[in-house]
């Protein structure tokens, strides 16, 4: 379980996250929807203690992670799979070494076990055969999938995905979203996804949260959206506001 | 008017504060790197690869720079000394100015333009594309993974380059003087060995050692600080190289003063 209490974060005097109190339950997929610049990436990065917030508390499994040293945080982050918005694969390594990196660094697996694991996970994300390729030789969607594979290879307890479907065609976006949902259920991971991809988020989320200008508005289960008349939410949903009922059903 | 003056004072104050803060965080960076090294968290193969890359990349340009500098020094020295009837000192002039000053300074400047710029641009590219953040999410400290091996390699490679540069420069000096038909090899090199003391050599190597730490730290630090996409990469890379130049020139004077005091 992850909980934030009165979380605030600003950059150069500009408030990006404003008094965020939210709970993410274990084994649940929460989608945070919000427009560009609303603070989604900053929120996820702060949650993984990659930025220090100005004030507030973050509890992961009941422990306030902001009191931990960077060394302890490195330990903690091994339990967090993090898919970056820009994929963030190491561009000086091929895909095999990229996926092997977390395993070599954090486990005592032998090279043959590592190789077996990589084969399995690449099959899972439908990327078999790209082991020798470098990230820049893959398409954006393939990079996203490779990066997803890297972020879940340690079987994380928590899965943070920053805009996993942005920049992908509708078909690949759907594939990735389903894949995340599947992996999340298999590993029983507490999953947080940020996105502005409305249809896929509604399809896989157990819970929807909106972020407007650094502030959270909780909706609960996607079905709650049908009754919701919040003006800002409906304007964000745009044309989807009309059809949300049939989409969710 | 009064408001303007206070504005200026505030501005200057902020600027100085900025410099102090920056120096503080560079020192913190340095301390963290050293503590990783002290704890033995050094990736041997990464260091070897860095040594290979850094050395390979700069050896040609360092050699050309040293050879031509030595030649120019030989020529100028020869014609200047002839006027005083002291042309037999040309070998000493070339060797000492190269070993003590020109080799360490010029090689370090070339090295920061070549290797330092590469370090900053690599690290800042990784930084703006979130690769460095990603390292942290995988339980690895990016300082330990990316910086330690690069700095250790700098500290090993630069002093070696400086020695090579000194030797090539002395040879260049000989070439230039002998083209004037003014010396023969045995006489020239005998003269050189006669006059050059161990302390001249050491003085250059000590300088190279200090410069290598300066270049490594500045370039890695700027790479880690970079932000603002591909424009940021360019900006922080040029900034890193410019800082290296300034620091090398300033520290060269300070070190010269200290080393001479210490009898080097
Ligand atoms: N390192 C930083 N320094 C200064 N400002 C920042 C920094 N990172 C983010 N911001 C600011 O914080 C705000 C939120 O940024 P964030 O990246 O979280 O947006 P986002 O919701 O992820 O948008 P997108 O959908 O485009 O990814 C933006 O206004 C941005 O300018
Ligand atoms: Mg974002």
PDB file of C-alpha atoms in Angstrom, chain A residues 45 49-50 70-71 74 77-78 80 82 84-86 88-93 101-102 105-106 150, chain B residues 39 41 43 49 125-126 128-142 144-146:
ATOM      1  CA  UNK A  45       8.930  10.579  -9.526  1.00  0.00           C
ATOM      2  CA  UNK A  49      11.673   9.431  -3.945  1.00  0.00           C
ATOM      3  CA  UNK A  50      13.532  10.592  -7.041  1.00  0.00           C
ATOM      4  CA  UNK A  70      19.602   7.303  -0.346  1.00  0.00           C
ATOM      5  CA  UNK A  71      21.172   3.900   0.348  1.00  0.00           C
ATOM      6  CA  UNK A  74      18.050   2.252  -3.455  1.00  0.00           C
ATOM      7  CA  UNK A  77      13.364   1.008  -5.270  1.00  0.00           C
ATOM      8  CA  UNK A  78      14.266  -2.550  -6.206  1.00  0.00           C
ATOM      9  CA  UNK A  80       9.372  -0.658  -7.562  1.00  0.00           C
ATOM     10  CA  UNK A  82       9.317   2.144 -12.980  1.00  0.00           C
ATOM     11  CA  UNK A  84       9.604   6.114 -17.677  1.00  0.00           C
ATOM     12  CA  UNK A  85       7.712   8.340 -20.059  1.00  0.00           C
ATOM     13  CA  UNK A  86      10.733   8.420 -22.362  1.00  0.00           C
ATOM     14  CA  UNK A  88      14.893   5.564 -20.576  1.00  0.00           C
ATOM     15  CA  UNK A  89      16.602   2.454 -21.889  1.00  0.00           C
ATOM     16  CA  UNK A  90      20.399   2.713 -21.685  1.00  0.00           C
ATOM     17  CA  UNK A  91      21.284   3.695 -25.226  1.00  0.00           C
ATOM     18  CA  UNK A  92      24.860   2.394 -24.950  1.00  0.00           C
ATOM     19  CA  UNK A  93      23.702  -1.161 -24.258  1.00  0.00           C
ATOM     20  CA  UNK A 101      21.167  -4.829 -15.834  1.00  0.00           C
ATOM     21  CA  UNK A 102      18.703  -4.994 -12.907  1.00  0.00           C
ATOM     22  CA  UNK A 105      23.018  -5.613 -10.135  1.00  0.00           C
ATOM     23  CA  UNK A 106      20.461  -6.928  -7.693  1.00  0.00           C
ATOM     24  CA  UNK A 150      13.043  -4.152 -17.876  1.00  0.00           C
TER      25      UNK A 150
ATOM     26  CA  UNK B  39      34.531   1.616  -0.088  1.00  0.00           C
ATOM     27  CA  UNK B  41      32.949   0.259  -5.185  1.00  0.00           C
ATOM     28  CA  UNK B  43      33.923  -1.403 -11.541  1.00  0.00           C
ATOM     29  CA  UNK B  49      37.108   0.481 -20.999  1.00  0.00           C
ATOM     30  CA  UNK B 125      22.203  13.118 -22.752  1.00  0.00           C
ATOM     31  CA  UNK B 126      21.514  10.272 -20.358  1.00  0.00           C
ATOM     32  CA  UNK B 128      17.782  14.570 -20.037  1.00  0.00           C
ATOM     33  CA  UNK B 129      16.477  11.259 -21.367  1.00  0.00           C
ATOM     34  CA  UNK B 130      15.828  10.041 -17.801  1.00  0.00           C
ATOM     35  CA  UNK B 131      18.422   7.255 -18.033  1.00  0.00           C
ATOM     36  CA  UNK B 132      20.161   8.487 -14.907  1.00  0.00           C
ATOM     37  CA  UNK B 133      16.879   8.556 -12.985  1.00  0.00           C
ATOM     38  CA  UNK B 134      16.174   5.086 -14.331  1.00  0.00           C
ATOM     39  CA  UNK B 135      19.470   3.865 -12.869  1.00  0.00           C
ATOM     40  CA  UNK B 136      18.273   4.952  -9.456  1.00  0.00           C
ATOM     41  CA  UNK B 137      14.957   3.155  -9.850  1.00  0.00           C
ATOM     42  CA  UNK B 138      16.888  -0.049 -10.484  1.00  0.00           C
ATOM     43  CA  UNK B 139      18.667   0.186  -7.172  1.00  0.00           C
ATOM     44  CA  UNK B 140      21.982   1.482  -8.510  1.00  0.00           C
ATOM     45  CA  UNK B 141      23.582   4.779  -7.583  1.00  0.00           C
ATOM     46  CA  UNK B 142      24.353   6.566 -10.862  1.00  0.00           C
ATOM     47  CA  UNK B 144      28.855   4.902  -8.535  1.00  0.00           C
ATOM     48  CA  UNK B 145      27.893   3.450 -11.897  1.00  0.00           C
ATOM     49  CA  UNK B 146      28.730   6.299 -14.281  1.00  0.00           C
TER      50      UNK B 146
END
